[in-house]
Amino acid sequence: MQTGYPLTESPATTASIKQVPPLAHLVTGMRSSLLKLRSNPYLDGEPTVETISSEISAHESAISIIDKEISELSSAIRRLEFRKWEHGENIRYFRGLITLARRLPLEILANIFGICVREGYTRTPLVVSHVCSQWREAACIPSVWSHIYVDFDSPSAFSRTKFWLTKAKDCYLHITMEIRGEQVQLLDVINLLLYKRTQWRSLNINSALLSAANQALTACKGPFPELHTFSASVQQEFSDNDQIEEDETRELVDLRAAFHDVPRLSAVRIVRNILPESNIIPYSIKDLSLVLPSHYSTATFSVPSVLRILEDLRSLEKVSIIIPPGPIRRFELEIDTDHIVILPSLHSITLAGRSGIHSILPNLITPNLHALCLRSSDDLVGSPDAEIGQYLYKFLDLSSPPLEELELRDADIPAAYFIRCFSRMGRLKTLRLHESEISDSTLTELFGPYGLCPSLSFIDLRWCGHFRGRTLVDLVRSRQPLDTDDLRFGGDLVQTTCTAITKIIAIHCSFVTKQDIVDLAHLTVCQVVVMDSDDYCRGIGCCVNDRYRRRLALEGIGRTGKLIL
């Protein structure tokens, strides 16, 4: 296999260059000709036509020789330029051999291509296969083709799906169906996919209309022995042409019946304008996500209806209920204190929406809950929300979960509830606050050696403007373990019982100065930038602070201690 252009010079090229007459000889000949012309005796008398013609012929011959020499020199220059280009191409070729993209193992390249597909670049396998032979080889790995995107509005939906299935071979399949308008190919494509039903790993149906989603679900006949995740998104519950009977329910196909032969189904995500019925979600799922992006001007959701959905799902480990910002949507506060739902396996809860959604908490008993995330879409009114604080405290007091991570995003609570909640979270390790009015006096309650939340080791504060950076420095310092020398020679020193703060994130906190950042970086890991790819703030861009970080770097602060810029 040819690995580059030849590095040696052609003998013929070298010889041709050596045959070119030196320019000095040409100049000498021209000078002698001019001297001869000036010393011509005929110029002083009457010149003859023959003599002048002879001189003209001589000069014309000289010009011809000069033109020939110029042509030979130009050819030599072109040959030298070509040899230079050859060497440049060899340099680029061999540099390409040592680039990271060429040295990565094929499996890693295939994994990167798969990430691109999951991020929405569905044509990635086709595009990367045209870059180079190595990328083409990596693109031939079946897992790169395992994400099958079917757009039923495309006239080539069937042929494209068939091609993708051929390339995916025996890999697990992650299928996404996009049903907007055209449905002519729907049944043909689904039947084609059903030939590989034993390889289905996830199924995602995005439909403009509920009727189309139900048609697709009805056509998906099992068994599906490897299906783990199902997601359904419906934009409109009905069309203008739908004839709805009074006793007809606008509901998804009964998922319990549709997926009765799916032993590994563990995650269900439903995106609809209304809550699903409580009797359609399979009992065995461990991860439930309900997103309610109402497209109507107003929408009302009932707390008891949510509780009825949850009470049958005893195996739940993770639940997420999200109402995106938009038109007026609220939860009816029909709180029945006797309606208690026990979820013994639940590890994580995420509630996002207006404050009413958080009223679900006091009705839940979660003895194994480790992570709680509360997000509010209410317009900030300049003061903490006492209702959220009340719901949170009641939940912690009644359920007593072993909570290790708490996130309050735009769901601020008064200082009194902060302290009362902290007193119920003895195992808390991670505290995340976004747009909070937590104060110096509240942070002081976390000071060592015997402060609240003794297991706390990671604090993430963003857009918090009611505490001083010096208080944060003192908090970290107070919880640091004492040196053994201090314990040996300082008789009045007491060993701290609090866990040390191993990491601090401080972004857009008004009273945290550059000196505070420097001091924190000397005590622990201090981060002033959003880094995690799954960070919620990265998606909405609310914590971008490039100019601030560049200023810190230019001032040399970036080289201080354990600062992460």
Coordinates of C-alpha atoms in Angstrom, one line a residue:
M1 CA 0.0 0.0 0.0
Q2 CA 1.3 3.4 -1.0
T3 CA 1.9 5.5 2.2
G4 CA 3.0 8.7 0.6
Y5 CA 4.8 10.4 -2.3
P6 CA 8.5 9.6 -3.0
L7 CA 10.9 11.6 -1.1
T8 CA 13.9 11.2 -3.5
E9 CA 14.4 13.6 -6.5
S10 CA 14.2 12.4 -10.1
P11 CA 17.6 12.0 -11.8
A12 CA 16.1 13.3 -15.0
T13 CA 14.9 16.4 -13.2
T14 CA 18.3 17.0 -11.7
A15 CA 20.1 16.5 -15.1
S16 CA 17.7 18.9 -16.9
I17 CA 18.4 21.6 -14.3
K18 CA 22.2 21.2 -14.7
Q19 CA 21.9 21.6 -18.5
V20 CA 20.4 25.1 -18.2
P21 CA 23.1 27.7 -19.2
P22 CA 24.2 29.9 -16.4
L23 CA 22.7 33.4 -16.5
A24 CA 26.1 34.9 -16.1
H25 CA 27.2 33.5 -19.5
L26 CA 24.1 35.2 -21.0
V27 CA 24.9 38.6 -19.5
T28 CA 28.6 38.4 -20.6
G29 CA 27.5 37.6 -24.2
M30 CA 25.1 40.6 -24.2
R31 CA 27.8 43.0 -23.0
S32 CA 30.4 41.8 -25.6
S33 CA 27.7 42.2 -28.3
L34 CA 27.1 45.8 -27.2
L35 CA 30.8 46.6 -27.2
K36 CA 31.2 45.2 -30.6
L37 CA 28.2 47.2 -31.9
R38 CA 29.6 50.5 -30.5
S39 CA 33.1 49.8 -32.0
N40 CA 31.6 49.1 -35.5
P41 CA 33.3 51.3 -38.0
Y42 CA 30.2 51.5 -40.2
L43 CA 28.3 53.5 -37.6
D44 CA 30.7 56.5 -38.2
G45 CA 30.1 56.4 -41.9
E46 CA 27.3 55.3 -44.2
P47 CA 26.1 51.8 -43.1
T48 CA 25.1 49.3 -45.7
V49 CA 21.8 47.4 -45.7
E50 CA 23.6 44.1 -45.5
T51 CA 25.5 45.1 -42.4
I52 CA 22.4 46.4 -40.5
S53 CA 20.5 43.3 -41.5
S54 CA 23.3 41.1 -40.2
E55 CA 23.3 42.9 -36.9
I56 CA 19.5 42.6 -36.6
S57 CA 19.7 38.9 -37.3
A58 CA 22.4 38.5 -34.7
H59 CA 20.2 40.2 -32.1
E60 CA 17.2 38.2 -33.1
S61 CA 19.1 35.1 -32.7
A62 CA 20.3 36.2 -29.2
I63 CA 16.7 36.9 -28.2
S64 CA 15.7 33.5 -29.4
I65 CA 18.4 32.0 -27.3
I66 CA 17.3 34.1 -24.3
D67 CA 13.7 33.0 -24.7
K68 CA 14.8 29.4 -24.9
E69 CA 16.8 29.8 -21.7
I70 CA 13.9 31.6 -20.0
S71 CA 11.6 28.7 -21.0
E72 CA 14.0 26.2 -19.6
L73 CA 14.4 28.1 -16.4
S74 CA 10.6 28.4 -16.0
S75 CA 10.3 24.7 -16.5
A76 CA 12.9 24.1 -13.9
I77 CA 11.0 26.4 -11.5
R78 CA 7.8 24.5 -12.1
R79 CA 9.5 21.2 -11.5
L80 CA 11.0 22.6 -8.3
E81 CA 7.5 23.9 -7.3
F82 CA 6.1 20.4 -8.0
R83 CA 8.8 18.7 -5.8
K84 CA 8.0 21.2 -3.1
W85 CA 4.3 20.4 -3.3
E86 CA 5.2 16.6 -3.2
H87 CA 7.1 17.2 0.1
G88 CA 4.2 19.2 1.5
E89 CA 1.7 16.5 0.7
N90 CA 4.0 13.9 2.4
I91 CA 4.2 16.1 5.5
R92 CA 0.4 16.4 5.6
Y93 CA 0.0 12.7 5.1
F94 CA 2.4 11.7 7.8
R95 CA 1.0 14.3 10.2
G96 CA -2.4 12.8 9.6
L97 CA -1.2 9.4 10.7
I98 CA -0.4 10.7 14.2
T99 CA -3.5 12.8 14.8
L100 CA -5.8 11.7 17.6
A101 CA -8.7 11.0 15.2
R102 CA -6.5 8.4 13.3
R103 CA -5.1 6.8 16.4
L104 CA -8.4 6.2 18.2
P105 CA -9.5 2.6 18.3
L106 CA -12.4 1.8 16.1
E107 CA -14.6 1.0 19.1
I108 CA -14.2 4.4 20.6
L109 CA -14.9 6.1 17.2
A110 CA -18.0 4.0 16.9
N111 CA -19.1 5.1 20.4
I112 CA -18.6 8.8 19.5
F113 CA -20.7 8.3 16.3
G114 CA -23.4 6.6 18.5
I115 CA -23.4 9.7 20.8
C116 CA -24.0 11.9 17.7
V117 CA -26.9 9.8 16.7
R118 CA -28.5 10.0 20.2
E119 CA -28.1 13.8 20.1
G120 CA -30.3 13.9 17.0
Y121 CA -27.9 13.7 14.1
T122 CA -29.6 10.7 12.6
R123 CA -27.5 10.7 9.4
T124 CA -24.2 10.4 11.3
P125 CA -23.4 6.9 10.0
L126 CA -23.7 8.0 6.4
V127 CA -21.8 11.3 6.8
V128 CA -18.8 9.9 8.8
S129 CA -18.3 7.0 6.3
H130 CA -17.3 9.5 3.7
V131 CA -14.5 11.1 5.7
C132 CA -11.7 8.5 5.5
S133 CA -11.1 4.8 5.3
Q134 CA -10.6 4.4 9.0
W135 CA -13.9 6.3 9.8
R136 CA -15.6 4.2 7.2
E137 CA -14.4 1.1 8.9
A138 CA -15.6 2.3 12.3
A139 CA -19.0 3.3 10.7
C140 CA -19.4 -0.3 9.6
I141 CA -19.6 -1.5 13.2
P142 CA -23.3 -2.5 13.6
S143 CA -23.8 -0.6 16.9
V144 CA -23.5 2.7 15.0
W145 CA -26.6 1.8 13.0
S146 CA -28.6 0.6 16.1
H147 CA -30.6 3.9 16.4
I148 CA -33.3 3.7 13.8
Y149 CA -35.1 6.9 13.0
V150 CA -38.3 6.6 11.0
D151 CA -39.8 9.7 9.5
F152 CA -43.2 8.7 8.0
D153 CA -43.4 12.0 6.0
S154 CA -40.3 10.8 4.0
P155 CA -41.1 8.9 0.8
S156 CA -38.1 6.7 1.4
A157 CA -39.1 5.7 5.0
F158 CA -39.5 2.0 4.1
S159 CA -36.2 1.7 2.1
R160 CA -34.2 3.7 4.6
T161 CA -35.5 1.5 7.5
K162 CA -34.7 -1.6 5.6
F163 CA -31.1 -0.4 4.9
W164 CA -30.6 0.6 8.5
L165 CA -31.8 -2.8 9.7
T166 CA -29.4 -4.5 7.4
K167 CA -26.4 -2.5 8.7
A168 CA -27.4 -3.0 12.4
K169 CA -27.3 -6.8 12.0
D170 CA -27.9 -8.4 15.4
C171 CA -27.4 -5.4 17.6
Y172 CA -30.0 -4.1 20.1
L173 CA -32.3 -1.6 18.3
H174 CA -33.4 1.8 19.6
I175 CA -36.4 2.8 17.4
T176 CA -37.9 6.3 17.0
M177 CA -41.1 6.8 15.0
E178 CA -42.0 10.3 13.9
I179 CA -45.6 10.5 12.9
R180 CA -46.7 14.0 11.8
G181 CA -49.0 13.9 8.8
E182 CA -48.4 11.0 6.3
Q183 CA -49.3 7.5 7.5
V184 CA -49.4 5.5 4.3
Q185 CA -46.2 3.6 5.1
L186 CA -47.0 3.2 8.8
L187 CA -48.1 -0.5 8.9
D188 CA -45.5 -1.6 6.3
V189 CA -42.6 -0.1 8.2
I190 CA -43.8 -1.5 11.6
N191 CA -44.2 -5.0 10.1
L192 CA -40.6 -4.7 8.7
L193 CA -39.4 -3.7 12.2
L194 CA -41.3 -6.5 13.8
Y195 CA -39.0 -9.0 12.1
K196 CA -36.4 -7.8 14.5
R197 CA -38.7 -7.5 17.5
T198 CA -36.4 -9.7 19.7
Q199 CA -33.7 -7.0 19.3
W200 CA -35.9 -4.0 20.3
R201 CA -34.3 -2.2 23.3
S202 CA -36.2 1.1 23.3
L203 CA -39.3 2.4 21.4
N204 CA -40.1 6.1 21.1
I205 CA -43.3 7.2 19.3
N206 CA -43.6 10.9 18.6
S207 CA -47.0 11.7 17.1
A208 CA -48.9 14.8 16.3
L209 CA -52.3 13.1 17.0
L210 CA -53.4 10.6 19.6
S211 CA -55.1 8.4 17.0
A212 CA -51.9 7.9 15.0
A213 CA -50.0 7.0 18.2
N214 CA -52.6 4.4 19.1
Q215 CA -52.5 3.0 15.6
A216 CA -48.8 2.5 15.9
L217 CA -49.1 1.0 19.3
T218 CA -51.8 -1.4 18.2
A219 CA -49.6 -2.6 15.3
C220 CA -46.7 -3.3 17.6
K221 CA -47.4 -7.0 18.5
G222 CA -45.1 -8.7 20.9
P223 CA -43.3 -10.5 22.4
F224 CA -40.5 -8.0 23.0
P225 CA -38.1 -9.9 25.3
E226 CA -35.4 -7.2 25.4
L227 CA -37.5 -4.0 25.4
H228 CA -36.5 -1.8 28.3
T229 CA -37.8 1.6 27.6
F230 CA -41.0 3.0 26.0
S231 CA -41.7 6.6 25.3
A232 CA -44.9 8.2 23.8
S233 CA -45.3 11.9 22.9
V234 CA -48.7 13.2 21.7
Q235 CA -48.9 16.9 20.6
Q236 CA -52.7 17.0 20.1
E237 CA -55.3 14.9 21.7
F238 CA -57.7 15.1 18.8
S239 CA -58.1 16.5 15.3
D240 CA -60.9 18.7 13.9
N241 CA -62.3 15.7 12.0
D242 CA -62.5 13.3 14.9
Q243 CA -66.0 12.2 16.0
I244 CA -65.9 11.8 19.7
E245 CA -68.7 9.9 21.5
E246 CA -69.7 11.1 24.9
D247 CA -68.5 8.0 26.6
E248 CA -65.3 7.7 24.6
T249 CA -62.1 8.2 26.5
R250 CA -59.2 10.0 24.9
E251 CA -56.5 7.7 26.2
L252 CA -53.5 5.8 24.9
V253 CA -53.8 2.2 24.2
D254 CA -53.7 0.2 27.4
L255 CA -50.0 -0.2 27.9
R256 CA -50.5 -3.0 30.3
A257 CA -52.3 -5.0 27.6
A258 CA -50.0 -3.9 24.8
F259 CA -46.8 -4.8 26.7
H260 CA -48.1 -7.8 28.7
D261 CA -45.3 -9.9 27.1
V262 CA -42.4 -7.5 27.8
P263 CA -40.6 -8.9 30.8
R264 CA -37.8 -6.4 30.9
L265 CA -39.8 -3.2 30.5
S266 CA -38.6 -0.9 33.2
A267 CA -38.9 2.8 32.0
V268 CA -42.0 4.6 30.6
R269 CA -42.1 8.2 29.5
I270 CA -45.3 9.9 28.5
V271 CA -45.6 13.4 27.1
R272 CA -49.2 14.5 26.8
N273 CA -51.5 17.4 27.4
I274 CA -53.4 15.4 30.1
L275 CA -52.5 12.9 32.7
P276 CA -52.8 9.3 31.7
E277 CA -55.3 7.0 33.4
S278 CA -54.0 5.2 36.4
N279 CA -54.8 1.7 35.0
I280 CA -52.8 1.8 31.8
I281 CA -49.1 1.9 33.0
P282 CA -47.5 -1.5 33.5
Y283 CA -47.0 -2.5 37.1
S284 CA -43.4 -3.6 36.7
I285 CA -41.8 -0.3 35.6
K286 CA -39.1 1.2 37.8
D287 CA -38.7 4.6 36.0
L288 CA -41.8 6.8 35.3
S289 CA -41.6 10.2 33.6
L290 CA -44.7 12.3 33.0
V291 CA -44.3 15.6 31.0
L292 CA -47.4 17.8 30.7
P293 CA -46.7 20.5 28.0
S294 CA -50.3 21.7 27.7
H295 CA -50.9 23.5 24.4
Y296 CA -54.2 24.9 25.6
S297 CA -54.6 28.3 27.2
T298 CA -55.4 26.7 30.6
A299 CA -55.1 23.2 32.0
T300 CA -55.8 21.8 35.4
F301 CA -54.3 18.7 36.9
S302 CA -55.4 17.0 40.1
V303 CA -53.1 15.9 42.9
P304 CA -55.3 12.8 43.7
S305 CA -55.1 11.7 40.1
V306 CA -51.3 11.6 40.3
L307 CA -51.5 9.7 43.6
R308 CA -53.7 7.1 41.9
I309 CA -51.1 6.6 39.2
L310 CA -48.3 6.1 41.7
E311 CA -50.1 3.9 44.2
D312 CA -50.2 0.8 41.9
L313 CA -46.5 1.1 40.9
R314 CA -44.8 -0.5 43.9
S315 CA -41.6 -1.2 42.1
L316 CA -40.9 2.4 41.2
E317 CA -37.3 3.6 41.8
K318 CA -37.4 6.9 40.0
V319 CA -40.3 9.3 39.2
S320 CA -40.3 12.6 37.4
I321 CA -43.3 14.9 36.9
I322 CA -42.6 18.0 34.8
I323 CA -44.8 20.9 33.7
P324 CA -42.8 23.1 31.4
P325 CA -43.2 26.9 31.5
G326 CA -46.0 28.1 29.3
P327 CA -49.7 28.7 29.5
I328 CA -51.5 28.8 32.8
R329 CA -51.4 25.3 34.2
R330 CA -52.1 24.5 37.8
F331 CA -52.7 21.6 40.2
E332 CA -55.9 21.4 42.1
L333 CA -55.1 21.4 45.8
E334 CA -57.5 18.6 46.7
I335 CA -55.2 17.3 49.4
D336 CA -56.5 14.2 51.2
T337 CA -54.3 13.7 54.2
D338 CA -55.6 10.1 54.5
H339 CA -54.5 9.2 51.0
I340 CA -51.0 8.0 51.6
V341 CA -49.0 6.3 48.9
I342 CA -46.1 4.1 50.1
L343 CA -43.3 3.6 47.5
P344 CA -40.7 1.4 49.3
S345 CA -38.2 1.2 46.4
L346 CA -38.3 4.8 45.3
H347 CA -34.8 6.4 45.1
S348 CA -35.3 9.6 43.2
I349 CA -38.1 12.2 42.8
T350 CA -38.1 15.2 40.4
L351 CA -41.1 17.7 40.5
A352 CA -41.0 20.6 38.2
G353 CA -43.7 23.2 37.6
R354 CA -45.8 25.6 39.6
S355 CA -45.8 25.4 43.3
G356 CA -49.0 23.4 43.5
I357 CA -47.2 20.3 42.1
H358 CA -45.1 20.1 45.2
S359 CA -48.2 19.5 47.3
I360 CA -47.8 15.9 46.4
L361 CA -44.9 15.4 48.7
P362 CA -46.7 15.1 52.1
N363 CA -48.8 12.2 50.7
L364 CA -45.7 10.1 49.9
I365 CA -43.9 7.7 52.1
T366 CA -40.5 6.9 50.7
P367 CA -38.2 5.0 53.2
N368 CA -35.4 4.7 50.6
L369 CA -35.4 8.0 48.9
H370 CA -31.9 9.3 48.1
A371 CA -32.4 12.2 45.7
L372 CA -35.0 15.0 45.7
C373 CA -35.2 17.7 43.0
L374 CA -37.8 20.5 43.2
R375 CA -38.0 23.1 40.4
S376 CA -40.5 25.9 40.2
S377 CA -41.7 27.7 37.1
D378 CA -43.6 30.4 39.1
D379 CA -42.6 34.0 38.3
L380 CA -40.1 35.1 41.0
V381 CA -41.8 37.6 43.3
G382 CA -38.8 38.6 45.3
S383 CA -39.5 36.4 48.4
P384 CA -39.2 32.7 49.3
D385 CA -42.2 30.5 48.9
A386 CA -43.5 29.4 52.3
E387 CA -45.8 26.7 50.7
I388 CA -42.9 24.8 49.2
G389 CA -41.0 25.0 52.5
Q390 CA -44.1 23.7 54.3
Y391 CA -44.6 20.8 51.9
L392 CA -40.9 19.8 52.0
Y393 CA -40.8 19.9 55.8
K394 CA -44.0 17.8 56.2
F395 CA -42.6 15.3 53.7
L396 CA -39.2 15.0 55.6
D397 CA -41.0 14.8 59.0
L398 CA -43.5 12.1 58.0
S399 CA -41.5 10.0 55.6
S400 CA -38.0 10.4 57.2
P401 CA -36.2 9.5 54.0
P402 CA -32.4 8.9 54.0
L403 CA -32.0 11.8 51.7
E404 CA -28.5 12.3 50.3
E405 CA -29.1 14.9 47.5
L406 CA -31.4 17.9 47.6
E407 CA -31.8 20.4 44.7
L408 CA -34.0 23.5 44.9
R409 CA -34.1 25.3 41.6
D410 CA -36.1 28.5 41.6
A411 CA -38.0 26.9 44.5
D412 CA -36.8 29.0 47.3
I413 CA -38.0 28.5 50.9
P414 CA -37.8 30.8 53.9
A415 CA -34.8 30.6 56.3
A416 CA -36.8 29.0 59.1
Y417 CA -37.9 26.1 56.8
F418 CA -34.3 25.8 55.6
I419 CA -33.1 25.2 59.1
R420 CA -36.0 22.9 60.0
C421 CA -35.4 20.8 56.8
F422 CA -31.7 20.7 57.4
S423 CA -32.3 19.2 60.8
R424 CA -34.2 16.3 59.2
M425 CA -31.4 15.5 56.7
G426 CA -28.6 14.0 58.7
R427 CA -27.4 12.0 55.7
L428 CA -27.4 14.8 53.1
K429 CA -24.2 14.8 51.0
T430 CA -25.1 17.1 48.1
L431 CA -26.9 20.5 48.3
R432 CA -27.8 22.3 45.1
L433 CA -29.5 25.8 45.3
H434 CA -30.4 27.9 42.2
E435 CA -31.8 31.4 42.6
S436 CA -32.0 31.1 46.4
E437 CA -32.1 33.7 49.1
I438 CA -30.2 31.5 51.6
S439 CA -28.5 33.8 54.0
D440 CA -25.3 34.0 56.1
S441 CA -27.2 33.0 59.3
T442 CA -28.6 29.9 57.5
L443 CA -25.2 28.8 56.3
T444 CA -23.8 29.3 59.8
E445 CA -26.1 26.5 60.9
L446 CA -23.9 24.1 58.8
F447 CA -20.6 25.2 60.4
G448 CA -18.5 22.5 62.1
P449 CA -17.7 20.8 64.3
Y450 CA -21.3 20.0 65.3
G451 CA -23.4 21.7 62.5
L452 CA -26.5 20.5 60.8
C453 CA -26.1 18.0 57.8
P454 CA -22.9 16.5 59.2
S455 CA -22.4 14.3 56.0
L456 CA -22.6 17.3 53.6
S457 CA -19.6 17.3 51.3
F458 CA -20.7 19.0 48.1
I459 CA -22.3 22.5 47.8
D460 CA -23.6 23.9 44.5
L461 CA -24.7 27.6 44.7
R462 CA -25.9 29.6 41.6
W463 CA -27.5 33.0 41.4
C464 CA -27.6 33.2 45.2
G465 CA -27.2 36.8 46.3
H466 CA -27.9 36.9 50.0
F467 CA -24.8 35.5 51.6
R468 CA -21.2 36.7 51.7
G469 CA -18.3 34.8 50.1
R470 CA -16.4 35.0 53.4
T471 CA -19.2 33.0 55.1
L472 CA -18.7 30.3 52.5
V473 CA -15.0 30.3 53.2
D474 CA -15.6 30.0 56.9
L475 CA -18.0 27.2 56.4
V476 CA -15.5 25.1 54.5
R477 CA -12.7 25.9 57.0
S478 CA -14.9 25.0 60.0
R479 CA -15.6 21.5 58.6
Q480 CA -12.0 20.6 57.7
P481 CA -10.4 17.8 59.7
L482 CA -7.8 18.9 62.2
D483 CA -4.2 17.9 61.7
T484 CA -2.8 15.3 64.0
D485 CA -0.1 17.7 65.3
D486 CA -2.9 20.2 66.3
L487 CA -4.6 17.4 68.2
R488 CA -1.4 16.4 69.9
F489 CA -0.3 19.8 71.1
G490 CA -3.6 21.7 71.4
G491 CA -5.3 20.3 74.4
D492 CA -8.5 22.4 73.9
L493 CA -9.0 21.4 70.3
V494 CA -11.9 19.1 69.5
Q495 CA -11.9 16.7 66.5
T496 CA -14.7 17.7 64.1
T497 CA -17.7 15.4 63.7
C498 CA -18.7 16.9 60.3
T499 CA -17.6 15.7 56.9
A500 CA -15.2 18.0 55.1
I501 CA -16.5 20.0 52.1
T502 CA -14.7 18.4 49.2
K503 CA -16.2 20.6 46.4
I504 CA -17.8 24.0 46.1
I505 CA -19.5 25.4 43.0
A506 CA -20.2 29.1 43.0
I507 CA -21.6 30.7 39.9
H508 CA -23.2 34.2 39.7
C509 CA -23.2 34.7 43.4
S510 CA -23.2 38.4 44.0
F511 CA -21.1 38.7 47.1
V512 CA -18.5 36.0 46.4
T513 CA -15.4 38.0 45.5
K514 CA -12.3 37.0 43.6
Q515 CA -10.4 36.7 47.0
D516 CA -13.1 34.4 48.3
I517 CA -12.6 32.2 45.2
V518 CA -8.9 32.1 45.8
D519 CA -9.3 31.2 49.5
L520 CA -11.9 28.5 48.7
A521 CA -9.5 27.0 46.1
H522 CA -6.8 26.7 48.8
L523 CA -9.2 24.8 51.0
T524 CA -11.1 22.6 48.6
V525 CA -12.0 22.1 45.0
C526 CA -13.7 25.3 43.8
Q527 CA -15.5 25.3 40.5
V528 CA -16.9 28.4 38.7
V529 CA -18.0 26.8 35.4
V530 CA -20.7 24.4 34.3
M531 CA -19.0 21.2 33.2
D532 CA -21.3 18.2 33.4
S533 CA -22.9 17.3 30.1
D534 CA -26.2 16.5 31.8
D535 CA -26.3 19.7 33.8
Y536 CA -29.7 21.3 33.6
C537 CA -28.2 24.8 33.3
R538 CA -26.2 23.8 30.3
G539 CA -29.4 23.0 28.4
I540 CA -31.0 26.4 29.0
G541 CA -27.8 28.5 29.1
C542 CA -28.6 30.4 32.3
C543 CA -25.1 30.0 34.0
V544 CA -22.8 31.1 31.2
N545 CA -20.0 33.2 32.6
D546 CA -17.2 33.1 30.0
R547 CA -16.1 36.7 30.5
Y548 CA -15.8 36.3 34.2
R549 CA -13.7 33.1 33.9
R550 CA -11.4 34.7 31.2
R551 CA -10.8 37.6 33.6
L552 CA -9.8 35.3 36.4
A553 CA -7.5 33.4 34.0
L554 CA -5.8 36.6 32.8
E555 CA -5.2 37.7 36.4
G556 CA -3.5 34.4 37.1
I557 CA -6.1 33.2 39.5
G558 CA -6.7 30.1 37.4
R559 CA -3.4 28.7 38.7
T560 CA -4.5 29.0 42.3
G561 CA -5.0 25.9 44.4
K562 CA -7.8 23.6 43.1
L563 CA -9.7 26.1 41.1
I564 CA -11.7 24.8 38.1
L565 CA -12.2 27.5 35.4

